[in-house]
Tab-separated table of C-alpha atoms in Angstrom:
chain	number	residue	atom	x	y	z
A	1	UNK	CA	-138.855	-206.236	1.307
A	2	UNK	CA	-136.046	-205.416	-1.158
A	3	UNK	CA	-138.381	-206.850	-4.053
A	4	UNK	CA	-141.097	-204.696	-2.971
A	5	UNK	CA	-138.739	-201.685	-2.858
A	6	UNK	CA	-137.814	-202.215	-6.336
A	7	UNK	CA	-141.205	-202.611	-7.653
A	8	UNK	CA	-142.172	-199.002	-5.987
A	9	UNK	CA	-139.061	-197.740	-7.899
A	10	UNK	CA	-139.613	-199.251	-11.080
A	11	UNK	CA	-143.321	-198.094	-11.460
A	12	UNK	CA	-142.436	-194.584	-9.860
A	13	UNK	CA	-139.791	-193.905	-12.125
A	14	UNK	CA	-141.927	-194.796	-15.176
A	15	UNK	CA	-144.376	-192.401	-14.002
A	16	UNK	CA	-142.000	-189.851	-13.280
A	17	UNK	CA	-141.274	-189.655	-17.090
A	18	UNK	CA	-144.640	-188.547	-18.032
A	19	UNK	CA	-144.010	-184.910	-16.846
A	20	UNK	CA	-140.664	-184.163	-18.359
A	21	UNK	CA	-139.196	-184.006	-21.720
A	22	UNK	CA	-135.865	-185.412	-20.311
A	23	UNK	CA	-135.700	-189.209	-19.979
A	24	UNK	CA	-133.869	-190.887	-17.073
A	25	UNK	CA	-132.868	-194.156	-15.919
A	26	UNK	CA	-135.204	-195.559	-13.042
A	27	UNK	CA	-132.686	-197.448	-11.108
A	28	UNK	CA	-129.088	-199.188	-10.937
A	29	UNK	CA	-129.264	-202.358	-12.501
A	30	UNK	CA	-126.846	-203.846	-10.255
A	31	UNK	CA	-128.700	-202.958	-7.070
A	32	UNK	CA	-129.930	-205.440	-4.501
A	33	UNK	CA	-133.596	-204.933	-5.369
A	34	UNK	CA	-132.970	-206.158	-9.012
A	35	UNK	CA	-130.848	-209.118	-7.507
A	36	UNK	CA	-133.402	-210.391	-5.420
A	37	UNK	CA	-135.766	-211.116	-8.448
A	38	UNK	CA	-133.005	-213.184	-9.911
A	39	UNK	CA	-132.735	-215.222	-6.680
A	40	UNK	CA	-136.397	-215.671	-5.999
A	41	UNK	CA	-138.879	-214.596	-8.710
A	42	UNK	CA	-142.718	-215.469	-7.591
A	43	UNK	CA	-145.622	-215.404	-9.517
A	44	UNK	CA	-146.943	-212.133	-7.907
A	45	UNK	CA	-143.494	-210.625	-8.780
A	46	UNK	CA	-143.787	-211.678	-12.593
A	47	UNK	CA	-147.440	-210.377	-12.743
A	48	UNK	CA	-146.247	-206.969	-11.285
A	49	UNK	CA	-143.202	-207.021	-13.667
A	50	UNK	CA	-145.199	-207.802	-16.808
A	51	UNK	CA	-147.565	-204.874	-15.805
A	52	UNK	CA	-144.361	-202.471	-15.798
A	53	UNK	CA	-143.406	-203.580	-19.365
A	54	UNK	CA	-147.231	-202.799	-20.355
A	55	UNK	CA	-147.033	-199.620	-18.517
A	56	UNK	CA	-143.687	-198.497	-20.112
A	57	UNK	CA	-144.800	-199.646	-23.602
A	58	UNK	CA	-147.448	-196.607	-23.449
A	59	UNK	CA	-145.207	-193.788	-22.285
A	60	UNK	CA	-144.371	-191.329	-25.160
A	61	UNK	CA	-146.598	-192.883	-27.394
A	62	UNK	CA	-148.325	-189.603	-28.193
A	63	UNK	CA	-144.668	-188.228	-29.088
A	64	UNK	CA	-144.120	-191.089	-31.349
A	65	UNK	CA	-147.366	-190.769	-33.222
A	66	UNK	CA	-146.932	-186.778	-33.518
A	67	UNK	CA	-143.614	-187.703	-35.012
A	68	UNK	CA	-145.118	-189.785	-37.695
A	69	UNK	CA	-148.342	-188.019	-38.149
A	70	UNK	CA	-146.855	-184.588	-38.519
A	71	UNK	CA	-144.062	-185.538	-40.761
A	72	UNK	CA	-146.330	-187.871	-42.640
A	73	UNK	CA	-148.548	-184.784	-43.308
A	74	UNK	CA	-151.637	-186.401	-41.801
A	75	UNK	CA	-152.264	-183.584	-39.241
A	76	UNK	CA	-150.540	-180.505	-37.668
A	77	UNK	CA	-149.818	-180.728	-33.998
A	78	UNK	CA	-150.364	-177.099	-32.427
A	79	UNK	CA	-148.757	-176.293	-29.423
A	80	UNK	CA	-148.232	-172.602	-28.651
A	81	UNK	CA	-145.751	-173.342	-25.941
A	82	UNK	CA	-143.361	-175.622	-28.099
A	83	UNK	CA	-143.259	-174.180	-31.674
A	84	UNK	CA	-140.976	-177.232	-32.657
A	85	UNK	CA	-144.016	-179.102	-33.745
A	86	UNK	CA	-144.765	-176.567	-36.372
A	87	UNK	CA	-141.151	-175.885	-37.008
A	88	UNK	CA	-138.787	-178.578	-36.813
A	89	UNK	CA	-141.133	-181.450	-37.818
A	90	UNK	CA	-142.586	-179.861	-40.555
A	91	UNK	CA	-139.144	-178.811	-41.939
A	92	UNK	CA	-139.709	-174.954	-41.705
A	93	UNK	CA	-137.373	-172.516	-42.829
A	94	UNK	CA	-133.732	-173.427	-41.947
A	95	UNK	CA	-135.345	-176.283	-39.679
A	96	UNK	CA	-133.434	-179.273	-38.748
A	97	UNK	CA	-134.288	-182.373	-36.579
A	98	UNK	CA	-132.393	-182.091	-33.404
A	99	UNK	CA	-130.724	-185.191	-31.851
A	100	UNK	CA	-131.184	-184.028	-28.466
A	101	UNK	CA	-134.880	-182.873	-28.321
A	102	UNK	CA	-137.942	-184.476	-27.042
A	103	UNK	CA	-139.254	-185.400	-30.272
A	104	UNK	CA	-136.501	-188.406	-30.646
A	105	UNK	CA	-135.372	-188.495	-27.201
A	106	UNK	CA	-138.535	-189.133	-25.428
A	107	UNK	CA	-139.852	-191.929	-27.446
A	108	UNK	CA	-136.418	-193.430	-28.250
A	109	UNK	CA	-135.712	-193.814	-24.299
A	110	UNK	CA	-139.128	-195.017	-23.495
A	111	UNK	CA	-139.241	-197.943	-26.146
A	112	UNK	CA	-135.645	-199.055	-24.835
A	113	UNK	CA	-136.979	-199.042	-21.386
A	114	UNK	CA	-139.515	-201.162	-22.311
A	115	UNK	CA	-136.965	-203.344	-23.930
A	116	UNK	CA	-134.634	-203.208	-20.888
A	117	UNK	CA	-137.522	-204.246	-18.650
A	118	UNK	CA	-138.484	-207.227	-20.531
A	119	UNK	CA	-134.804	-208.244	-20.939
A	120	UNK	CA	-134.414	-208.023	-16.991
A	121	UNK	CA	-137.309	-210.529	-16.672
A	122	UNK	CA	-135.992	-212.815	-19.220
A	123	UNK	CA	-132.790	-212.757	-17.300
A	124	UNK	CA	-134.691	-213.584	-14.184
A	125	UNK	CA	-136.525	-216.480	-15.897
A	126	UNK	CA	-132.978	-218.054	-17.222
A	127	UNK	CA	-131.035	-217.113	-14.077
A	128	UNK	CA	-132.579	-219.578	-11.571
A	129	UNK	CA	-134.702	-222.921	-10.826
A	130	UNK	CA	-138.314	-221.757	-11.073
A	131	UNK	CA	-139.848	-225.217	-11.313
A	132	UNK	CA	-141.456	-224.863	-7.820
A	133	UNK	CA	-143.279	-221.766	-9.158
A	134	UNK	CA	-144.083	-222.117	-12.998
A	135	UNK	CA	-144.150	-224.937	-15.395
A	136	UNK	CA	-141.829	-225.130	-18.342
A	137	UNK	CA	-144.756	-224.266	-20.599
A	138	UNK	CA	-145.317	-221.061	-18.407
A	139	UNK	CA	-141.746	-220.119	-18.554
A	140	UNK	CA	-141.795	-220.506	-22.342
A	141	UNK	CA	-145.171	-218.644	-22.916
A	142	UNK	CA	-143.516	-215.663	-20.844
A	143	UNK	CA	-140.420	-215.587	-23.053
A	144	UNK	CA	-142.621	-215.655	-25.953
A	145	UNK	CA	-144.587	-212.748	-24.711
A	146	UNK	CA	-141.651	-210.589	-23.737
A	147	UNK	CA	-139.663	-211.403	-26.956
A	148	UNK	CA	-142.674	-210.095	-28.981
A	149	UNK	CA	-142.872	-206.901	-27.049
A	150	UNK	CA	-139.250	-206.168	-27.390
A	151	UNK	CA	-139.432	-206.701	-31.219
A	152	UNK	CA	-142.323	-204.437	-31.471
A	153	UNK	CA	-140.682	-201.581	-29.368
A	154	UNK	CA	-137.554	-201.899	-31.622
A	155	UNK	CA	-139.462	-201.735	-34.679
A	156	UNK	CA	-141.036	-198.274	-33.447
A	157	UNK	CA	-137.697	-196.739	-32.754
A	158	UNK	CA	-136.456	-198.008	-36.330
A	159	UNK	CA	-139.615	-196.442	-37.559
A	160	UNK	CA	-138.008	-193.087	-36.705
A	161	UNK	CA	-134.533	-193.544	-37.330
A	162	UNK	CA	-135.024	-195.576	-40.676
A	163	UNK	CA	-131.609	-195.658	-42.403
A	164	UNK	CA	-129.960	-194.359	-39.370
A	165	UNK	CA	-130.466	-197.746	-37.588
A	166	UNK	CA	-130.977	-198.764	-34.134
A	167	UNK	CA	-129.224	-201.171	-31.435
A	168	UNK	CA	-130.895	-204.482	-31.438
A	169	UNK	CA	-128.067	-206.273	-29.259
A	170	UNK	CA	-129.199	-204.620	-25.937
A	171	UNK	CA	-129.663	-207.671	-23.647
A	172	UNK	CA	-126.573	-206.583	-21.643
A	173	UNK	CA	-126.957	-202.934	-20.529
A	174	UNK	CA	-123.398	-203.026	-19.825
A	175	UNK	CA	-122.277	-204.328	-23.165
A	176	UNK	CA	-124.463	-203.034	-25.826
A	177	UNK	CA	-124.194	-203.903	-29.294
A	178	UNK	CA	-123.443	-201.475	-31.982
A	179	UNK	CA	-126.106	-199.320	-33.817
A	180	UNK	CA	-127.003	-201.717	-36.970
A	181	UNK	CA	-128.407	-200.924	-40.406
A	182	UNK	CA	-132.050	-200.678	-41.036
A	183	UNK	CA	-131.515	-203.765	-43.200
A	184	UNK	CA	-129.890	-205.910	-40.166
A	185	UNK	CA	-132.243	-204.424	-37.649
A	186	UNK	CA	-135.268	-205.573	-39.503
A	187	UNK	CA	-133.724	-209.003	-39.900
A	188	UNK	CA	-132.923	-209.131	-36.103
A	189	UNK	CA	-136.500	-208.167	-35.385
A	190	UNK	CA	-137.885	-210.730	-37.602
A	191	UNK	CA	-135.684	-213.329	-36.192
A	192	UNK	CA	-136.784	-212.249	-32.712
A	193	UNK	CA	-140.562	-212.546	-33.593
A	194	UNK	CA	-139.898	-215.996	-34.989
A	195	UNK	CA	-138.207	-216.897	-31.724
A	196	UNK	CA	-141.129	-215.399	-29.752
A	197	UNK	CA	-143.492	-217.778	-31.861
A	198	UNK	CA	-141.855	-220.877	-31.136
A	199	UNK	CA	-141.968	-220.109	-27.322
A	200	UNK	CA	-145.461	-219.078	-27.600
A	201	UNK	CA	-146.370	-222.384	-29.480
A	202	UNK	CA	-144.710	-224.239	-26.564
A	203	UNK	CA	-146.443	-222.194	-23.926
A	204	UNK	CA	-149.260	-224.348	-23.104
A	205	UNK	CA	-152.853	-223.107	-22.222
A	206	UNK	CA	-152.450	-219.846	-20.402
A	207	UNK	CA	-149.828	-217.125	-19.356
A	208	UNK	CA	-148.998	-217.111	-15.737
A	209	UNK	CA	-150.136	-213.347	-15.507
A	210	UNK	CA	-153.100	-211.452	-16.445
A	211	UNK	CA	-153.220	-209.247	-19.458
A	212	UNK	CA	-155.428	-205.815	-19.787
A	213	UNK	CA	-158.526	-205.798	-21.838
A	214	UNK	CA	-156.599	-204.696	-24.711
A	215	UNK	CA	-155.686	-208.412	-25.232
A	216	UNK	CA	-159.116	-209.705	-25.289
A	217	UNK	CA	-159.316	-212.788	-27.555
A	218	UNK	CA	-155.338	-212.753	-27.477
A	219	UNK	CA	-154.685	-213.290	-23.807
A	220	UNK	CA	-153.629	-217.141	-24.004
A	221	UNK	CA	-150.100	-218.346	-25.869
A	222	UNK	CA	-151.681	-219.613	-28.765
A	223	UNK	CA	-154.072	-216.636	-29.372
A	224	UNK	CA	-151.435	-214.281	-28.802
A	225	UNK	CA	-148.904	-216.000	-31.178
A	226	UNK	CA	-151.536	-215.007	-33.867
A	227	UNK	CA	-150.604	-211.193	-32.678
A	228	UNK	CA	-146.898	-212.043	-33.015
A	229	UNK	CA	-147.406	-213.607	-36.651
A	230	UNK	CA	-149.559	-210.173	-37.288
A	231	UNK	CA	-146.482	-208.189	-36.280
A	232	UNK	CA	-144.097	-210.549	-38.255
A	233	UNK	CA	-146.181	-209.882	-41.546
A	234	UNK	CA	-145.743	-205.868	-40.865
A	235	UNK	CA	-141.918	-206.370	-40.535
A	236	UNK	CA	-141.831	-208.676	-43.670
A	237	UNK	CA	-143.642	-206.036	-45.704
A	238	UNK	CA	-141.168	-203.402	-44.717
A	239	UNK	CA	-138.515	-205.927	-45.976
A	240	UNK	CA	-140.281	-206.072	-49.238
A	241	UNK	CA	-140.768	-210.014	-48.749
A	242	UNK	CA	-144.291	-210.307	-49.906
A	243	UNK	CA	-144.125	-214.366	-49.646
A	244	UNK	CA	-143.254	-214.135	-46.307
A	245	UNK	CA	-145.849	-211.592	-45.529
A	246	UNK	CA	-148.559	-213.817	-46.799
A	247	UNK	CA	-147.075	-216.804	-44.857
A	248	UNK	CA	-146.930	-214.864	-41.692
A	249	UNK	CA	-150.705	-213.762	-42.216
A	250	UNK	CA	-151.699	-217.356	-42.577
A	251	UNK	CA	-150.789	-218.033	-39.086
A	252	UNK	CA	-152.300	-214.529	-37.678
A	253	UNK	CA	-155.799	-213.255	-36.791
A	254	UNK	CA	-156.287	-212.029	-40.415
A	255	UNK	CA	-159.949	-212.185	-40.966
A	256	UNK	CA	-161.225	-211.415	-44.566
A	257	UNK	CA	-164.599	-210.050	-43.122
A	258	UNK	CA	-165.567	-206.281	-43.271
A	259	UNK	CA	-167.352	-206.525	-39.895
A	260	UNK	CA	-164.299	-207.650	-38.096
A	261	UNK	CA	-161.804	-204.742	-39.105
A	262	UNK	CA	-160.976	-203.749	-35.589
A	263	UNK	CA	-160.052	-207.103	-33.999
A	264	UNK	CA	-156.530	-207.015	-32.640
A	265	UNK	CA	-154.341	-206.068	-29.720
A	266	UNK	CA	-154.344	-202.662	-28.094
A	267	UNK	CA	-152.760	-200.316	-25.544
A	268	UNK	CA	-155.482	-199.503	-23.028
A	269	UNK	CA	-155.813	-196.243	-20.997
A	270	UNK	CA	-157.532	-195.136	-17.824
A	271	UNK	CA	-157.854	-191.964	-15.642
A	272	UNK	CA	-157.115	-194.383	-12.273
A	273	UNK	CA	-154.418	-193.119	-10.264
A	274	UNK	CA	-152.095	-195.823	-11.496
A	275	UNK	CA	-153.007	-195.589	-15.044
A	276	UNK	CA	-152.555	-193.521	-18.109
A	277	UNK	CA	-154.777	-191.231	-20.294
A	278	UNK	CA	-154.661	-191.684	-23.863
A	279	UNK	CA	-152.083	-189.131	-25.064
A	280	UNK	CA	-153.741	-188.937	-28.593
A	281	UNK	CA	-156.778	-187.408	-27.277
A	282	UNK	CA	-157.704	-183.882	-27.495
A	283	UNK	CA	-161.163	-182.376	-27.125
A	284	UNK	CA	-163.075	-180.964	-30.011
A	285	UNK	CA	-162.381	-177.284	-30.532
A	286	UNK	CA	-159.152	-177.223	-28.461
A	287	UNK	CA	-157.236	-174.078	-28.649
A	288	UNK	CA	-153.511	-173.647	-29.783
A	289	UNK	CA	-152.455	-174.688	-26.373
A	290	UNK	CA	-152.870	-178.190	-27.520
A	291	UNK	CA	-154.539	-179.515	-30.606
A	292	UNK	CA	-154.330	-181.979	-33.617
A	293	UNK	CA	-155.500	-180.149	-36.939
A	294	UNK	CA	-156.302	-182.168	-40.105
A	295	UNK	CA	-154.142	-181.454	-43.298
A	296	UNK	CA	-156.582	-180.333	-45.640
A	297	UNK	CA	-155.857	-182.669	-48.226
A	298	UNK	CA	-157.083	-185.493	-46.211
A	299	UNK	CA	-160.531	-184.567	-46.949
A	300	UNK	CA	-160.134	-182.892	-50.243
A	301	UNK	CA	-158.325	-185.709	-51.768
A	302	UNK	CA	-161.056	-188.406	-50.390
A	303	UNK	CA	-163.769	-190.119	-52.445
A	304	UNK	CA	-167.154	-188.890	-51.607
A	305	UNK	CA	-168.949	-191.076	-49.253
A	306	UNK	CA	-165.982	-192.357	-47.513
A	307	UNK	CA	-167.271	-192.946	-43.915
A	308	UNK	CA	-163.828	-192.990	-42.558
A	309	UNK	CA	-164.113	-189.240	-42.959
A	310	UNK	CA	-165.580	-189.281	-39.492
A	311	UNK	CA	-162.131	-189.508	-38.255
A	312	UNK	CA	-162.077	-185.703	-38.305
A	313	UNK	CA	-164.813	-183.233	-37.145
A	314	UNK	CA	-165.238	-179.731	-38.291
A	315	UNK	CA	-164.483	-177.195	-35.490
A	316	UNK	CA	-166.827	-174.346	-34.602
A	317	UNK	CA	-164.152	-171.822	-35.564
A	318	UNK	CA	-161.068	-172.166	-37.937
A	319	UNK	CA	-157.525	-172.182	-35.932
A	320	UNK	CA	-154.170	-170.662	-36.884
A	321	UNK	CA	-150.672	-171.068	-35.719
A	322	UNK	CA	-147.442	-170.353	-37.175
A	323	UNK	CA	-148.728	-169.603	-40.496
A	324	UNK	CA	-150.962	-173.164	-40.461
A	325	UNK	CA	-154.643	-172.713	-40.753
A	326	UNK	CA	-157.128	-175.614	-40.224
A	327	UNK	CA	-160.880	-176.226	-39.302
A	328	UNK	CA	-161.102	-179.689	-38.688
A	329	UNK	CA	-159.975	-181.286	-35.508
A	330	UNK	CA	-158.612	-185.126	-35.670
A	331	UNK	CA	-161.067	-187.115	-33.770
A	332	UNK	CA	-159.749	-190.761	-34.256
A	333	UNK	CA	-159.627	-191.126	-30.321
A	334	UNK	CA	-162.783	-189.741	-28.738
A	335	UNK	CA	-161.796	-189.836	-25.121
A	336	UNK	CA	-158.860	-190.069	-22.517
A	337	UNK	CA	-159.796	-193.858	-22.198
A	338	UNK	CA	-160.067	-194.814	-25.789
A	339	UNK	CA	-157.446	-197.800	-26.922
A	340	UNK	CA	-154.693	-197.449	-29.233
A	341	UNK	CA	-154.231	-200.342	-31.680
A	342	UNK	CA	-150.816	-202.212	-31.569
A	343	UNK	CA	-151.902	-204.157	-34.552
A	344	UNK	CA	-155.476	-204.901	-35.896
A	345	UNK	CA	-157.167	-206.783	-38.759
A	346	UNK	CA	-157.762	-203.682	-41.247
A	347	UNK	CA	-154.044	-203.447	-41.137
A	348	UNK	CA	-153.831	-207.005	-42.082
A	349	UNK	CA	-156.253	-207.085	-44.646
A	350	UNK	CA	-154.140	-204.258	-46.448
A	351	UNK	CA	-151.168	-206.288	-45.787
A	352	UNK	CA	-152.849	-209.030	-47.472
A	353	UNK	CA	-153.752	-206.761	-50.326
A	354	UNK	CA	-150.101	-205.313	-50.658
A	355	UNK	CA	-148.502	-208.588	-50.581
A	356	UNK	CA	-150.764	-209.908	-53.510
A	357	UNK	CA	-150.408	-207.103	-55.701
A	358	UNK	CA	-147.173	-208.919	-57.113
A	359	UNK	CA	-148.501	-212.547	-56.668
A	360	UNK	CA	-152.211	-212.424	-57.163
A	361	UNK	CA	-153.752	-208.907	-58.323
A	362	UNK	CA	-157.188	-210.548	-58.239
A	363	UNK	CA	-156.841	-211.478	-54.753
A	364	UNK	CA	-155.467	-207.916	-54.141
A	365	UNK	CA	-158.547	-206.340	-55.514
A	366	UNK	CA	-160.596	-208.538	-53.525
A	367	UNK	CA	-158.813	-207.862	-50.401
A	368	UNK	CA	-159.065	-203.768	-51.319
A	369	UNK	CA	-162.735	-204.203	-51.821
A	370	UNK	CA	-163.149	-205.501	-48.481
A	371	UNK	CA	-161.865	-202.302	-47.126
A	372	UNK	CA	-163.683	-200.212	-49.461
A	373	UNK	CA	-167.001	-201.885	-48.950
A	374	UNK	CA	-166.565	-201.189	-45.104
A	375	UNK	CA	-165.679	-197.473	-45.932
A	376	UNK	CA	-169.005	-197.420	-47.774
A	377	UNK	CA	-167.477	-197.011	-51.234
A	378	UNK	CA	-168.058	-198.914	-54.595
A	379	UNK	CA	-165.764	-201.817	-55.488
A	380	UNK	CA	-162.599	-200.823	-57.143
A	381	UNK	CA	-162.791	-200.036	-60.877
A	382	UNK	CA	-159.008	-199.122	-61.724
A	383	UNK	CA	-156.186	-200.876	-63.207
A	384	UNK	CA	-154.903	-204.429	-62.291
A	385	UNK	CA	-151.379	-203.533	-63.017
A	386	UNK	CA	-148.869	-203.039	-60.154
A	387	UNK	CA	-148.778	-199.370	-60.083
A	388	UNK	CA	-152.344	-198.802	-60.122
A	389	UNK	CA	-152.910	-201.292	-57.378
A	390	UNK	CA	-150.011	-199.840	-55.366
A	391	UNK	CA	-151.699	-196.571	-55.659
A	392	UNK	CA	-154.976	-197.750	-54.491
A	393	UNK	CA	-153.425	-199.841	-51.658
A	394	UNK	CA	-151.608	-196.799	-50.329
A	395	UNK	CA	-154.660	-194.750	-50.589
A	396	UNK	CA	-156.712	-197.288	-48.469
A	397	UNK	CA	-153.966	-197.398	-45.964
A	398	UNK	CA	-154.062	-193.580	-45.787
A	399	UNK	CA	-157.615	-193.495	-44.738
A	400	UNK	CA	-157.951	-196.701	-42.803
A	401	UNK	CA	-155.017	-196.211	-40.655
A	402	UNK	CA	-155.379	-192.508	-40.192
A	403	UNK	CA	-153.409	-191.121	-37.361
A	404	UNK	CA	-152.312	-194.784	-36.470
A	405	UNK	CA	-148.457	-193.952	-37.061
A	406	UNK	CA	-148.377	-195.753	-40.706
A	407	UNK	CA	-148.542	-192.899	-43.524
A	408	UNK	CA	-145.140	-191.725	-43.255
A	409	UNK	CA	-143.533	-195.131	-42.945
A	410	UNK	CA	-145.849	-195.989	-46.164
A	411	UNK	CA	-144.840	-193.192	-48.482
A	412	UNK	CA	-141.179	-193.451	-47.418
A	413	UNK	CA	-140.994	-197.233	-48.197
A	414	UNK	CA	-142.432	-196.699	-51.668
A	415	UNK	CA	-140.183	-193.634	-52.340
A	416	UNK	CA	-143.036	-191.122	-52.408
A	417	UNK	CA	-142.047	-188.616	-49.688
A	418	UNK	CA	-141.916	-186.170	-52.457
A	419	UNK	CA	-145.917	-186.730	-52.743
A	420	UNK	CA	-146.779	-185.469	-49.441
A	421	UNK	CA	-148.305	-181.887	-49.355
A	422	UNK	CA	-146.252	-178.603	-48.161
A	423	UNK	CA	-148.498	-176.243	-46.259
A	424	UNK	CA	-145.760	-173.538	-46.633
A	425	UNK	CA	-143.077	-172.625	-49.263
A	426	UNK	CA	-140.292	-173.110	-46.945
A	427	UNK	CA	-141.403	-176.555	-45.524
A	428	UNK	CA	-139.647	-179.893	-46.289
A	429	UNK	CA	-140.383	-183.588	-45.495
A	430	UNK	CA	-137.647	-185.423	-43.572
A	431	UNK	CA	-137.253	-189.025	-44.374
A	432	UNK	CA	-135.686	-190.074	-40.933
A	433	UNK	CA	-134.726	-188.899	-37.420
A	434	UNK	CA	-131.107	-188.602	-36.175
A	435	UNK	CA	-129.962	-190.982	-33.539
A	436	UNK	CA	-129.975	-189.445	-30.437
A	437	UNK	CA	-127.073	-187.501	-28.937
A	438	UNK	CA	-126.854	-189.672	-25.822
A	439	UNK	CA	-126.294	-192.828	-27.907
A	440	UNK	CA	-122.852	-192.011	-29.114
A	441	UNK	CA	-121.549	-194.818	-31.583
């Protein structure tokens, strides 16, 4: 009964965060309901707890993507009830990024909540004899899955705060490690992914829990290890370690086949009572109460015939808010139940191209042409020098990964924030968010 009570609290508290900009803890970590899992973790318990991790990993995703998409000048987020989307995030006159406001406290706390949930489960796995319930391989597979998710969640927070760093040592909630530098954080995240891959490789034939349809073809320890390697390649690219990018991609699900760009792992959404709707969906021709409006340069700077421009749709009438006027809706996600990619093959092909720019430029061009061909474009006809290929690679990432949370990070890591368009004279481009006020030091 105690465990059942905790499960209810666990899920109810997560759901409660959907309706408030303030984020609260969901339970006392020392209470008897939590302790009960550490004394007798059953297969049913583990299935429910993994489900909780998957649930919390989807909360506040809309805010995270809006942070990246708005500052990265992919789109404007209109919200007539909250002007901070078009003032603070766009660096308007006298604007600053507040360290105690929903656009950083919300996604930050949600990602760490997922990390905390996953660390709790890891503690349950280590703190008792589970041989009657789980095989050694099943425990290893579970550890690998959880470590991969922890690493991914930490990376999302680091994407926001960048040089301000994050905490990576958070396994003991009563003795949190310090906020570490970006360099150290990336090293810690990469090490965690490598450890998770080792666990997955020792994880046998199956997980001891079901996964959502977002993990189709990646729902066994060995196949999910390929997703782990894909995320490792992303981290290595952020570190500028291009040889490692290629090594990780070699063990990932990279497929240099233009018909397979969307293979990968995804967050899934539903309108069920226990599900979540896709937070990135707005209907076409939405009002200023809530809309995502394409920044005009996305269209004006595109090549003719690029079929990725279907990710935006012309409105029946233009829309204006806070001195910003647009006439195209973002329509990457076409319903409340569309999935959102965690990592997919099109990104991997572009990571492969990026890594090869300095190692094998001809292979970089081959990879770029896979993406260009899928977009309905002619083969790349520019220079094979590093600067030209980097320009082209970033352009293809801009259009292939539109509204998927990459553009701001990409231009920042290449020192090109000053190339982002400004719609108003008083606007500016922020490079990072502050550490939330609640974190202290």
